[in-house]
Structures are given as structure tokens and as C-alpha cells.
Amino acid sequence: MQPPSRRTFLALGLITLTAACTTEGATPPTPDNSGPDPDHPVRLRAVAATDTLLAAYDTLLTTPGDRTPLLQTLRAETAQHRAALAQGLPPTSIPPSTSTTTPPTPPTPPTPPTAPTPPTLATLEHQTAQSHLADLTTARPPLARLLASVSAANALHATALGAPTDQPTPSSTPTPTPSNTPTPGTALPALQKALSAEHAAVYGYGVVGAHLPDDQQRTDARTAYAAHQSQRDAWQRLITTLGATPAPAAAGYRLPFPVTDPTTATHLAAHLETSLTTVYADLVADLPTPHRPTAATALRDCTLRAHRWGAPDTPFPGIPTPLPTPTQT
């Protein structure tokens, strides 16, 4: 890949890539006149799955070892997931967590050889991620955004625990049919924003690849470049199906910082992927239900690539940390 030779630059970074988003991942309280909150069953299932995961962490933490610091960090993030997923539920409807902040009593005797082998922690993280994605089509938009973010975090946890990184699936955008084609008035602005972000990412990876040595990093950059091209093309096809003209790529993009060597190139790659996680977390909430899994998959893939490029991990990929609540003085 060669860096673009054009020198007309537009903003690349939070101005171009980061979509407007709320600061809370949880669903706001339901008005009294709206009846039962339809998200309650979804939240209860998510909390139950997370409790199973917490219990598995606690069992492993009863035996200290080399991985104890990692397990403690991942468990703490999982506890944050539970708190966010339980927000808005009546206290009486939430089953008490079976986990504690300190290791429980010694584990039960070993499982008999004839019993099924319990899943590894990495496998359990993957299963929890899938269970959250299964409810994307029934959750309301704010909760769908949270579920997609937590699912991406679960995938990241599984990778940290030694599971192989999932291969990106950028071409998985479903073919629109009369029954699942998004309504242009509600989906089009969000899709155009995602498309513009992918245009910027493709440009950015052209710069990244040109400054990396011909080794595994350059191979990774080529793979990411192709993935973003494919995702860009998928959004273009969907927007065309809506009868709209896809947003064109800009003549060029201003980089968020100078890229002059392999170190700054990897920083740019991490910046691109991290910025895209915010775009895709918001897109999950903005798209109609048939297309939410595609945006959630893109969120997961960007989260894993950001980690590979050295970006700091967060408990809620794509969702900014809520600001402290102002207090009166």
C-alpha cells in the first residue's frame, strides 16, 4: 500500500469518525404510562448469563496462580457489565449475585470423569457474547447498544484468555429484502456516517501500511485495509438499495498526528479502530433490528483490531465513560 498523494485534507479522528452518542449505556427509566418495560426480560437474561460468568471467575480465583492478576481485571470488568445490564430493573426482580468480591469457599470436589467437561473460561466468554447478541433484535435501541458493547468486551476477554481471534466478517451485511430494508428516514443518516468513517479508515490504513516494515505488522495492516474496504462496499450497496447516493470519499483526510515511522503508524491504526468502535456502537442503536447484528459484528472486529494494535482496553467498547454527575454548590 502506498500513502495517498493528494494533499487536500479533511478532519480524521473524533470529528470525522466518532458519531454522536449518549454517555450512558443503559436504558433510561420507562415513563409510568408506558406499561411494563419490554427490556426487563432481556436484562434479566443478560444478568443471569453474566452471573454464570462471574461464578466461573470466582471458582478459578480460589486457586492463585500466574494468571490471577488477569483474571481479577477481567472479573472486575464483568462486574461492571452486570451493574450496567441490571440498571432499571426493580431490585426484587434481580436474582442475588452468586459471586463475591473475595474468593468464595474452596471449590467442590473434582467432576467425575464420566460427567461432561465444563466449558473453559474463554469458551464461556464466547457463549456469553453470543447470548447478548441473540437479544439484539428484541431490545430497545439504547439497550441494544449496550448489549453489543458488552458482547465485544466478552470477545476481547476470550482473546485475552487465549482463545483465537475471530476472523472479521465485514461482508456479512444481509441482502436487503422488502421485509428487512431499513426505512430511509431513520437509517440513512447513520449508514452514511458509518460509510464516511470507513472511507476515512481506508485512507488511514494506506498511510499506516506505507510506514510499516515488511513483516507481520504490514500483513496485519493489509488485512485490516481489505476488511475496511469490504465493509465500506457493503454499506455502499445497502445505501444504494435505499435509493440514496452513498457519501463519496473525501479528497484526503487530515491525520490526527504526524505519522513518520512504525511506532506512529501503529498508533494511527489503533486510533482508527478505536474511533470506529464508537461509530458502530451507535449504529447498533440506529439501525432497524435485522441489521443490528452486522453493526455489532463490525463493533467486535474493530475492538479486537484496536487491541491488536495496542489500544487500551475498556469495559464498554464504543461507549465513552460516563462523566461524573454535576453537583450543586
Short mmCIF file of C-alpha atoms in Angstrom, two decimals:
data_model
loop_
_atom_site.label_atom_id
_atom_site.label_comp_id
_atom_site.label_asym_id
_atom_site.label_seq_id
_atom_site.Cartn_x
_atom_site.Cartn_y
_atom_site.Cartn_z
CA MET A 1 0.00 0.00 0.00
CA GLN A 2 1.21 3.47 -0.82
CA PRO A 3 0.11 6.62 1.03
CA PRO A 4 -2.30 8.80 -0.96
CA SER A 5 -0.51 11.52 -2.87
CA ARG A 6 -3.32 14.06 -2.66
CA ARG A 7 -2.76 16.81 -0.19
CA THR A 8 -6.23 18.15 0.40
CA PHE A 9 -7.00 17.15 3.97
CA LEU A 10 -10.23 16.99 5.94
CA ALA A 11 -10.65 16.04 9.56
CA LEU A 12 -9.87 12.46 10.54
CA GLY A 13 -10.32 11.47 14.16
CA LEU A 14 -13.11 12.18 16.54
CA ILE A 15 -14.57 14.89 14.29
CA THR A 16 -14.92 12.54 11.31
CA LEU A 17 -15.06 9.12 12.85
CA THR A 18 -16.86 9.47 16.13
CA ALA A 19 -20.63 9.55 15.92
CA ALA A 20 -22.69 11.50 18.40
CA CYS A 21 -23.56 9.25 21.26
CA THR A 22 -25.09 9.25 24.66
CA THR A 23 -22.95 8.96 27.77
CA GLU A 24 -24.97 6.20 29.32
CA GLY A 25 -25.19 2.65 28.03
CA ALA A 26 -28.30 1.74 29.96
CA THR A 27 -31.91 2.32 29.02
CA PRO A 28 -33.48 5.41 30.64
CA PRO A 29 -36.33 4.84 33.07
CA THR A 30 -39.59 3.96 31.39
CA PRO A 31 -42.38 6.54 31.82
CA ASP A 32 -45.09 5.47 34.21
CA ASN A 33 -47.72 5.48 31.48
CA SER A 34 -45.82 3.16 29.16
CA GLY A 35 -46.68 -0.08 30.95
CA PRO A 36 -44.19 -2.86 31.67
CA ASP A 37 -40.71 -2.24 30.37
CA PRO A 38 -40.18 -4.61 27.41
CA ASP A 39 -36.46 -4.61 28.13
CA HIS A 40 -36.87 -6.27 31.54
CA PRO A 41 -36.82 -9.87 30.21
CA VAL A 42 -33.78 -9.07 28.08
CA ARG A 43 -31.95 -7.51 31.02
CA LEU A 44 -32.79 -10.46 33.27
CA ARG A 45 -31.35 -12.92 30.74
CA ALA A 46 -28.22 -10.80 30.34
CA VAL A 47 -27.75 -10.56 34.12
CA ALA A 48 -28.20 -14.33 34.53
CA ALA A 49 -25.59 -15.05 31.83
CA THR A 50 -23.19 -12.58 33.42
CA ASP A 51 -23.69 -14.15 36.86
CA THR A 52 -22.69 -17.53 35.42
CA LEU A 53 -19.54 -15.92 34.09
CA LEU A 54 -18.77 -14.23 37.42
CA ALA A 55 -19.16 -17.52 39.24
CA ALA A 56 -16.68 -19.15 36.87
CA TYR A 57 -14.14 -16.39 37.56
CA ASP A 58 -14.63 -16.77 41.29
CA THR A 59 -14.05 -20.52 41.11
CA LEU A 60 -10.76 -20.03 39.30
CA LEU A 61 -9.67 -17.28 41.67
CA THR A 62 -9.83 -19.67 44.64
CA THR A 63 -6.50 -21.06 43.42
CA PRO A 64 -3.90 -18.31 42.99
CA GLY A 65 -1.62 -18.61 40.00
CA ASP A 66 0.26 -16.72 37.32
CA ARG A 67 -2.99 -15.59 35.69
CA THR A 68 -4.56 -14.26 38.87
CA PRO A 69 -3.97 -10.55 38.04
CA LEU A 70 -5.51 -11.01 34.58
CA LEU A 71 -8.49 -12.91 35.99
CA GLN A 72 -9.06 -10.22 38.61
CA THR A 73 -9.04 -7.50 35.97
CA LEU A 74 -11.45 -9.35 33.68
CA ARG A 75 -13.71 -10.23 36.60
CA ALA A 76 -13.86 -6.57 37.67
CA GLU A 77 -14.94 -5.57 34.15
CA THR A 78 -17.54 -8.35 34.13
CA ALA A 79 -18.95 -6.98 37.39
CA GLN A 80 -19.26 -3.59 35.69
CA HIS A 81 -21.17 -5.26 32.87
CA ARG A 82 -23.60 -6.78 35.36
CA ALA A 83 -24.24 -3.42 37.03
CA ALA A 84 -24.95 -1.74 33.68
CA LEU A 85 -27.18 -4.55 32.44
CA ALA A 86 -29.19 -4.57 35.69
CA GLN A 87 -29.82 -0.82 35.61
CA GLY A 88 -33.51 -0.03 35.64
CA LEU A 89 -34.61 -3.43 36.92
CA PRO A 90 -36.73 -3.50 40.08
CA PRO A 91 -34.49 -4.77 42.91
CA THR A 92 -36.92 -7.56 43.70
CA SER A 93 -36.68 -8.94 40.16
CA ILE A 94 -32.88 -9.30 40.14
CA PRO A 95 -31.60 -12.61 41.48
CA PRO A 96 -28.84 -12.09 44.01
CA SER A 97 -25.40 -12.47 42.51
CA THR A 98 -23.76 -15.75 43.45
CA SER A 99 -20.35 -14.11 43.18
CA THR A 100 -18.48 -12.06 45.71
CA THR A 101 -15.67 -9.57 45.63
CA THR A 102 -13.49 -12.02 47.56
CA PRO A 103 -12.81 -15.66 46.72
CA PRO A 104 -15.61 -17.97 47.96
CA THR A 105 -15.17 -21.13 49.93
CA PRO A 106 -12.95 -23.87 48.47
CA PRO A 107 -14.31 -25.41 45.27
CA THR A 108 -16.33 -28.59 45.20
CA PRO A 109 -14.61 -31.93 44.58
CA PRO A 110 -13.40 -32.62 41.03
CA THR A 111 -16.02 -33.58 38.49
CA PRO A 112 -16.25 -37.35 37.96
CA PRO A 113 -14.62 -38.50 34.70
CA THR A 114 -17.99 -39.60 33.33
CA ALA A 115 -19.53 -36.12 33.65
CA PRO A 116 -19.44 -33.65 30.72
CA THR A 117 -16.39 -31.44 30.72
CA PRO A 118 -17.34 -27.90 31.76
CA PRO A 119 -16.52 -25.15 29.24
CA THR A 120 -13.28 -23.28 29.62
CA LEU A 121 -13.49 -19.68 30.73
CA ALA A 122 -12.64 -18.44 27.24
CA THR A 123 -15.41 -20.59 25.79
CA LEU A 124 -17.83 -19.30 28.42
CA GLU A 125 -16.92 -15.73 27.47
CA HIS A 126 -17.73 -16.54 23.85
CA GLN A 127 -21.03 -18.11 24.85
CA THR A 128 -21.96 -15.06 26.90
CA ALA A 129 -21.10 -12.80 23.96
CA GLN A 130 -23.40 -14.81 21.72
CA SER A 131 -26.23 -14.77 24.25
CA HIS A 132 -26.11 -10.97 24.34
CA LEU A 133 -26.17 -10.77 20.54
CA ALA A 134 -29.17 -13.10 20.42
CA ASP A 135 -31.25 -10.42 22.15
CA LEU A 136 -30.27 -7.55 19.85
CA THR A 137 -33.46 -7.83 17.83
CA THR A 138 -35.74 -7.67 20.87
CA ALA A 139 -34.02 -4.93 22.87
CA ARG A 140 -34.83 -1.27 22.50
CA PRO A 141 -32.08 0.83 20.87
CA PRO A 142 -30.17 2.00 23.99
CA LEU A 143 -30.07 -1.49 25.47
CA ALA A 144 -29.14 -2.99 22.08
CA ARG A 145 -26.16 -0.64 22.01
CA LEU A 146 -25.11 -1.75 25.49
CA LEU A 147 -25.52 -5.46 24.65
CA ALA A 148 -23.36 -5.08 21.53
CA SER A 149 -20.67 -3.28 23.54
CA VAL A 150 -20.64 -5.88 26.31
CA SER A 151 -20.58 -8.67 23.72
CA ALA A 152 -17.50 -7.07 22.13
CA ALA A 153 -15.88 -6.91 25.57
CA ASN A 154 -16.65 -10.62 26.09
CA ALA A 155 -14.92 -11.41 22.79
CA LEU A 156 -11.93 -9.35 23.92
CA HIS A 157 -11.86 -11.22 27.24
CA ALA A 158 -11.88 -14.55 25.40
CA THR A 159 -8.90 -13.43 23.34
CA ALA A 160 -7.03 -12.34 26.48
CA LEU A 161 -7.70 -15.79 27.93
CA GLY A 162 -6.08 -17.49 24.97
CA ALA A 163 -8.92 -18.06 22.52
CA PRO A 164 -8.05 -17.49 18.85
CA THR A 165 -9.18 -14.15 17.47
CA ASP A 166 -12.33 -14.45 15.39
CA GLN A 167 -11.85 -13.73 11.73
CA PRO A 168 -13.53 -10.47 10.72
CA THR A 169 -16.71 -10.87 8.73
CA PRO A 170 -17.14 -7.49 7.03
CA SER A 171 -19.13 -8.87 4.13
CA SER A 172 -21.88 -10.28 6.36
CA THR A 173 -24.30 -7.41 5.69
CA PRO A 174 -27.57 -9.18 4.84
CA THR A 175 -29.04 -8.69 1.41
CA PRO A 176 -31.96 -6.27 1.85
CA THR A 177 -35.41 -7.62 1.10
CA PRO A 178 -38.77 -5.83 1.18
CA SER A 179 -39.23 -7.11 4.75
CA ASN A 180 -35.87 -6.05 6.17
CA THR A 181 -34.87 -2.98 4.16
CA PRO A 182 -34.32 -0.11 6.59
CA THR A 183 -36.58 2.91 6.43
CA PRO A 184 -34.51 5.63 4.72
CA GLY A 185 -35.65 8.37 7.07
CA THR A 186 -34.36 6.58 10.17
CA ALA A 187 -31.41 4.52 8.93
CA LEU A 188 -29.89 6.57 6.14
CA PRO A 189 -28.07 9.25 8.20
CA ALA A 190 -26.50 6.59 10.44
CA LEU A 191 -25.45 4.48 7.46
CA GLN A 192 -23.93 7.48 5.69
CA LYS A 193 -21.97 8.29 8.85
CA ALA A 194 -20.65 4.73 9.05
CA LEU A 195 -19.74 4.83 5.36
CA SER A 196 -17.85 8.10 5.80
CA ALA A 197 -15.96 6.58 8.73
CA GLU A 198 -14.98 3.58 6.61
CA HIS A 199 -13.78 5.89 3.80
CA ALA A 200 -11.52 7.59 6.35
CA ALA A 201 -10.30 4.25 7.72
CA VAL A 202 -9.37 3.02 4.23
CA TYR A 203 -7.39 6.22 3.66
CA GLY A 204 -5.76 5.94 7.08
CA TYR A 205 -4.63 2.36 6.53
CA GLY A 206 -2.98 3.46 3.28
CA VAL A 207 -0.79 5.69 5.43
CA VAL A 208 -0.30 3.01 8.09
CA GLY A 209 0.89 0.36 5.64
CA ALA A 210 3.35 2.70 3.96
CA HIS A 211 5.23 3.24 7.24
CA LEU A 212 5.42 -0.35 8.47
CA PRO A 213 8.27 -2.76 7.74
CA ASP A 214 7.55 -5.75 5.56
CA ASP A 215 6.73 -8.08 8.44
CA GLN A 216 3.69 -9.34 10.36
CA GLN A 217 2.56 -5.81 11.15
CA ARG A 218 2.35 -4.91 7.49
CA THR A 219 0.44 -8.13 6.86
CA ASP A 220 -1.98 -7.17 9.62
CA ALA A 221 -2.35 -3.71 8.08
CA ARG A 222 -3.14 -5.23 4.67
CA THR A 223 -5.74 -7.49 6.25
CA ALA A 224 -7.37 -4.58 8.07
CA TYR A 225 -7.24 -2.45 4.91
CA ALA A 226 -9.10 -5.15 2.97
CA ALA A 227 -11.63 -5.60 5.79
CA HIS A 228 -12.47 -1.89 5.82
CA GLN A 229 -12.74 -1.82 2.03
CA SER A 230 -15.18 -4.71 2.19
CA GLN A 231 -17.25 -3.10 4.95
CA ARG A 232 -17.25 0.19 3.04
CA ASP A 233 -18.56 -1.59 -0.06
CA ALA A 234 -21.26 -3.34 1.98
CA TRP A 235 -22.59 -0.04 3.32
CA GLN A 236 -22.49 1.47 -0.18
CA ARG A 237 -24.62 -1.39 -1.51
CA LEU A 238 -27.15 -1.03 1.30
CA ILE A 239 -27.42 2.75 0.87
CA THR A 240 -27.92 2.29 -2.87
CA THR A 241 -30.71 -0.18 -2.15
CA LEU A 242 -32.42 2.57 -0.16
CA GLY A 243 -32.49 4.70 -3.29
CA ALA A 244 -29.88 7.13 -1.97
CA THR A 245 -26.44 8.11 -3.23
CA PRO A 246 -23.62 6.79 -0.99
CA ALA A 247 -21.44 9.50 0.54
CA PRO A 248 -18.25 9.78 -1.52
CA ALA A 249 -14.77 9.62 -0.08
CA ALA A 250 -13.11 12.95 0.57
CA ALA A 251 -10.13 14.03 -1.50
CA GLY A 252 -7.97 13.49 1.56
CA TYR A 253 -8.03 13.46 5.33
CA ARG A 254 -6.00 15.31 7.93
CA LEU A 255 -4.31 12.86 10.22
CA PRO A 256 -4.78 13.33 13.98
CA PHE A 257 -0.99 13.41 14.43
CA PRO A 258 2.08 13.11 12.18
CA VAL A 259 2.85 9.58 11.00
CA THR A 260 6.55 9.21 10.26
CA ASP A 261 7.63 5.76 11.46
CA PRO A 262 6.34 2.32 12.51
CA THR A 263 5.51 3.49 16.03
CA THR A 264 3.29 6.37 14.94
CA ALA A 265 1.80 4.16 12.22
CA THR A 266 0.64 1.60 14.78
CA HIS A 267 -0.74 4.43 16.93
CA LEU A 268 -2.77 5.62 13.94
CA ALA A 269 -4.14 2.12 13.34
CA ALA A 270 -5.19 1.87 17.00
CA HIS A 271 -6.79 5.32 16.78
CA LEU A 272 -8.74 4.40 13.64
CA GLU A 273 -10.15 1.20 15.13
CA THR A 274 -10.99 2.78 18.49
CA SER A 275 -12.83 5.65 16.80
CA LEU A 276 -14.79 3.19 14.68
CA THR A 277 -15.99 1.30 17.76
CA THR A 278 -17.97 4.41 18.75
CA VAL A 279 -19.44 4.69 15.26
CA TYR A 280 -20.59 1.07 15.30
CA ALA A 281 -21.91 1.08 18.86
CA ASP A 282 -24.14 3.99 17.87
CA LEU A 283 -25.08 2.30 14.60
CA VAL A 284 -26.43 -0.71 16.50
CA ALA A 285 -28.93 1.62 18.18
CA ASP A 286 -29.78 3.50 14.98
CA LEU A 287 -30.37 0.58 12.61
CA PRO A 288 -33.57 -1.49 12.34
CA THR A 289 -33.37 -4.85 14.07
CA PRO A 290 -32.47 -7.04 11.03
CA HIS A 291 -29.24 -5.08 10.55
CA ARG A 292 -28.14 -4.73 14.18
CA PRO A 293 -26.06 -7.94 14.19
CA THR A 294 -24.00 -6.64 11.28
CA ALA A 295 -23.15 -3.42 13.13
CA ALA A 296 -22.43 -5.43 16.29
CA THR A 297 -20.05 -7.69 14.35
CA ALA A 298 -18.25 -4.63 13.00
CA LEU A 299 -18.01 -3.29 16.56
CA ARG A 300 -16.45 -6.55 17.75
CA ASP A 301 -13.99 -6.71 14.85
CA CYS A 302 -12.85 -3.12 15.40
CA THR A 303 -12.49 -3.79 19.13
CA LEU A 304 -10.25 -6.81 18.51
CA ARG A 305 -8.15 -4.97 15.93
CA ALA A 306 -7.75 -1.97 18.25
CA HIS A 307 -6.46 -4.35 20.93
CA ARG A 308 -4.06 -5.96 18.46
CA TRP A 309 -2.64 -2.53 17.59
CA GLY A 310 -2.09 -1.73 21.26
CA ALA A 311 -5.06 0.47 22.09
CA PRO A 312 -6.09 0.49 25.78
CA ASP A 313 -8.93 -1.92 26.52
CA THR A 314 -12.16 -0.58 28.03
CA PRO A 315 -15.05 -2.39 29.76
CA PHE A 316 -17.55 -0.94 27.25
CA PRO A 317 -16.06 -0.72 23.75
CA GLY A 318 -17.59 2.10 21.75
CA ILE A 319 -19.33 3.68 24.74
CA PRO A 320 -17.49 6.58 26.37
CA THR A 321 -17.05 6.51 30.10
CA PRO A 322 -19.95 8.43 31.68
CA LEU A 323 -18.95 11.81 33.02
CA PRO A 324 -19.39 12.45 36.76
CA THR A 325 -22.82 13.77 37.64
CA PRO A 326 -22.61 17.53 38.37
CA THR A 327 -23.49 18.52 41.93
CA GLN A 328 -24.88 21.78 43.19
CA THR A 329 -22.57 24.06 45.13
#
